[in-house]
PDB file of C-alpha atoms in Angstrom:
ATOM      1  CA  PHE A 114     -74.375 243.754 112.243  1.00  0.00           C
ATOM      2  CA  ARG A 115     -74.977 245.391 115.734  1.00  0.00           C
ATOM      3  CA  GLU A 116     -71.572 247.477 115.209  1.00  0.00           C
ATOM      4  CA  LEU A 117     -73.105 248.575 111.654  1.00  0.00           C
ATOM      5  CA  PHE A 118     -76.545 249.112 112.033  1.00  0.00           C
ATOM      6  CA  GLY A 119     -76.993 249.380 116.011  1.00  0.00           C
ATOM      7  CA  ASP A 120     -80.607 249.506 117.166  1.00  0.00           C
ATOM      8  CA  GLY A 121     -82.170 250.683 113.703  1.00  0.00           C
ATOM      9  CA  SER A 122     -83.293 253.612 114.633  1.00  0.00           C
ATOM     10  CA  GLN A 123     -80.965 256.140 112.265  1.00  0.00           C
ATOM     11  CA  LEU A 124     -82.983 254.108 109.789  1.00  0.00           C
ATOM     12  CA  GLY A 125     -86.397 254.515 111.571  1.00  0.00           C
ATOM     13  CA  LEU A 126     -86.320 250.639 112.320  1.00  0.00           C
ATOM     14  CA  THR A 127     -85.984 248.696 115.404  1.00  0.00           C
ATOM     15  CA  PHE A 128     -83.579 246.126 115.679  1.00  0.00           C
ATOM     16  CA  SER A 129     -82.921 243.315 118.115  1.00  0.00           C
ATOM     17  CA  TYR A 130     -80.322 240.576 118.042  1.00  0.00           C
ATOM     18  CA  ALA A 131     -79.785 237.082 119.402  1.00  0.00           C
ATOM     19  CA  ILE A 132     -76.091 235.536 119.278  1.00  0.00           C
ATOM     20  CA  GLN A 133     -75.422 232.164 117.950  1.00  0.00           C
ATOM     21  CA  GLU A 134     -72.364 231.136 120.723  1.00  0.00           C
ATOM     22  CA  GLU A 135     -70.919 228.293 118.659  1.00  0.00           C
ATOM     23  CA  PRO A 136     -71.349 227.159 114.554  1.00  0.00           C
ATOM     24  CA  ARG A 137     -73.937 224.837 114.970  1.00  0.00           C
ATOM     25  CA  GLY A 138     -75.679 225.225 111.679  1.00  0.00           C
ATOM     26  CA  LEU A 139     -78.157 228.040 110.178  1.00  0.00           C
ATOM     27  CA  ALA A 140     -81.324 225.956 111.550  1.00  0.00           C
ATOM     28  CA  GLU A 141     -80.132 226.909 114.982  1.00  0.00           C
ATOM     29  CA  ALA A 142     -81.239 230.663 114.062  1.00  0.00           C
ATOM     30  CA  PHE A 143     -84.967 229.538 114.467  1.00  0.00           C
ATOM     31  CA  ILE A 144     -84.346 227.880 118.000  1.00  0.00           C
ATOM     32  CA  ILE A 145     -82.566 230.971 119.027  1.00  0.00           C
ATOM     33  CA  GLY A 146     -85.269 232.957 118.208  1.00  0.00           C
ATOM     34  CA  ALA A 147     -88.079 230.793 118.567  1.00  0.00           C
ATOM     35  CA  ASP A 148     -89.608 233.340 121.252  1.00  0.00           C
ATOM     36  CA  PHE A 149     -89.305 236.334 119.005  1.00  0.00           C
ATOM     37  CA  ILE A 150     -90.732 234.129 115.932  1.00  0.00           C
ATOM     38  CA  GLY A 151     -93.549 232.526 118.116  1.00  0.00           C
ATOM     39  CA  SER A 152     -96.268 231.365 115.722  1.00  0.00           C
ATOM     40  CA  ASP A 153     -95.540 233.585 113.052  1.00  0.00           C
ATOM     41  CA  ASN A 154     -94.602 232.512 109.183  1.00  0.00           C
ATOM     42  CA  VAL A 155     -90.921 233.038 108.697  1.00  0.00           C
ATOM     43  CA  ALA A 156     -88.212 232.772 106.282  1.00  0.00           C
ATOM     44  CA  MET A 157     -84.925 232.314 106.311  1.00  0.00           C
ATOM     45  CA  VAL A 158     -82.563 233.666 103.056  1.00  0.00           C
ATOM     46  CA  LEU A 159     -79.160 234.168 102.980  1.00  0.00           C
ATOM     47  CA  GLY A 160     -77.607 237.270 101.594  1.00  0.00           C
ATOM     48  CA  ASP A 161     -75.173 235.098  99.067  1.00  0.00           C
ATOM     49  CA  ASN A 162     -78.190 233.349  97.409  1.00  0.00           C
ATOM     50  CA  ILE A 163     -79.554 234.510  93.994  1.00  0.00           C
ATOM     51  CA  PHE A 164     -83.150 233.488  92.779  1.00  0.00           C
ATOM     52  CA  TYR A 165     -84.100 234.477  89.337  1.00  0.00           C
ATOM     53  CA  GLY A 166     -86.497 232.774  87.005  1.00  0.00           C
ATOM     54  CA  GLN A 167     -90.169 233.591  85.416  1.00  0.00           C
ATOM     55  CA  SER A 168     -91.554 231.107  87.739  1.00  0.00           C
ATOM     56  CA  PHE A 169     -89.541 231.750  90.971  1.00  0.00           C
ATOM     57  CA  SER A 170     -92.399 234.600  92.412  1.00  0.00           C
ATOM     58  CA  LYS A 171     -95.170 231.784  91.821  1.00  0.00           C
ATOM     59  CA  VAL A 172     -93.216 229.605  93.489  1.00  0.00           C
ATOM     60  CA  LEU A 173     -92.304 232.156  96.550  1.00  0.00           C
ATOM     61  CA  LYS A 174     -96.239 232.865  96.620  1.00  0.00           C
ATOM     62  CA  ALA A 175     -96.985 229.080  97.424  1.00  0.00           C
ATOM     63  CA  ALA A 176     -94.031 228.600  99.906  1.00  0.00           C
ATOM     64  CA  ALA A 177     -95.405 231.761 101.489  1.00  0.00           C
ATOM     65  CA  GLY A 178     -99.172 230.606 101.488  1.00  0.00           C
ATOM     66  CA  ARG A 179     -97.787 227.025 103.101  1.00  0.00           C
ATOM     67  CA  GLU A 180     -99.839 226.418 106.446  1.00  0.00           C
ATOM     68  CA  LYS A 181     -97.478 223.785 107.976  1.00  0.00           C
ATOM     69  CA  GLY A 182     -93.917 222.150 107.017  1.00  0.00           C
ATOM     70  CA  ALA A 183     -91.327 224.090 104.770  1.00  0.00           C
ATOM     71  CA  THR A 184     -90.179 224.751 101.413  1.00  0.00           C
ATOM     72  CA  ILE A 185     -86.503 224.233 100.874  1.00  0.00           C
ATOM     73  CA  PHE A 186     -85.507 226.113  97.151  1.00  0.00           C
ATOM     74  CA  GLY A 187     -82.876 223.921  95.505  1.00  0.00           C
ATOM     75  CA  TYR A 188     -81.206 224.236  92.106  1.00  0.00           C
ATOM     76  CA  TYR A 189     -79.852 221.825  89.692  1.00  0.00           C
ATOM     77  CA  VAL A 190     -76.058 221.665  89.551  1.00  0.00           C
ATOM     78  CA  LYS A 191     -73.366 219.902  87.317  1.00  0.00           C
ATOM     79  CA  ASP A 192     -71.073 219.632  90.103  1.00  0.00           C
ATOM     80  CA  PRO A 193     -72.848 218.878  93.634  1.00  0.00           C
ATOM     81  CA  THR A 194     -69.782 218.203  95.507  1.00  0.00           C
ATOM     82  CA  GLN A 195     -69.213 221.759  95.496  1.00  0.00           C
ATOM     83  CA  TYR A 196     -72.555 222.566  97.668  1.00  0.00           C
ATOM     84  CA  GLY A 197     -75.252 221.659 100.261  1.00  0.00           C
ATOM     85  CA  VAL A 198     -76.584 218.820  98.599  1.00  0.00           C
ATOM     86  CA  VAL A 199     -80.565 217.936  99.142  1.00  0.00           C
ATOM     87  CA  GLU A 200     -81.593 214.196  99.489  1.00  0.00           C
ATOM     88  CA  PHE A 201     -84.911 213.582  98.712  1.00  0.00           C
ATOM     89  CA  ASP A 202     -87.515 210.544  99.330  1.00  0.00           C
ATOM     90  CA  GLY A 203     -90.168 208.889  96.991  1.00  0.00           C
ATOM     91  CA  GLN A 204     -92.555 211.608  97.284  1.00  0.00           C
ATOM     92  CA  GLY A 205     -90.122 214.285  96.142  1.00  0.00           C
ATOM     93  CA  ARG A 206     -89.871 215.737  99.482  1.00  0.00           C
ATOM     94  CA  ALA A 207     -86.327 216.812 101.443  1.00  0.00           C
ATOM     95  CA  VAL A 208     -85.158 214.659 104.108  1.00  0.00           C
ATOM     96  CA  SER A 209     -81.242 215.662 104.412  1.00  0.00           C
ATOM     97  CA  ILE A 210     -78.766 218.202 103.253  1.00  0.00           C
ATOM     98  CA  GLU A 211     -75.233 217.280 103.458  1.00  0.00           C
ATOM     99  CA  GLU A 212     -72.846 219.619 102.961  1.00  0.00           C
ATOM    100  CA  LYS A 213     -70.373 219.647  99.749  1.00  0.00           C
ATOM    101  CA  PRO A 214     -70.706 215.667  99.871  1.00  0.00           C
ATOM    102  CA  ALA A 215     -68.037 213.328  98.335  1.00  0.00           C
ATOM    103  CA  HIS A 216     -70.865 211.208  96.959  1.00  0.00           C
ATOM    104  CA  PRO A 217     -73.878 213.313  96.575  1.00  0.00           C
ATOM    105  CA  LYS A 218     -77.710 211.753  96.856  1.00  0.00           C
ATOM    106  CA  SER A 219     -78.934 214.704  94.327  1.00  0.00           C
ATOM    107  CA  ASN A 220     -77.690 216.993  91.990  1.00  0.00           C
ATOM    108  CA  TYR A 221     -80.054 219.930  93.639  1.00  0.00           C
ATOM    109  CA  ALA A 222     -77.852 222.584  95.873  1.00  0.00           C
ATOM    110  CA  VAL A 223     -79.182 224.930  98.321  1.00  0.00           C
TER     111      VAL A 223
END
């Protein structure tokens, strides 16, 4: 991205970068960017995720209004062994995400 966009000035923007030295998972982005994020509300959206449906904008708005905690968007799939799969507790809260599990704990993929 740095090679493609540089500092962003050609787009009238300012970009800054932080490097993840080793692949330790997507969530590490929040650790690496902690000083930049500060106390702001933030979201991580991956470029290869496609969301659709009439109620998605309502769910997204509710997630943006959350004062604490997090929202994980999952989608019901027939074969969860091909995806990252969410495990839920008895109250329906996400407690883990497992990548391409042999024995999925749900059919909800992220």
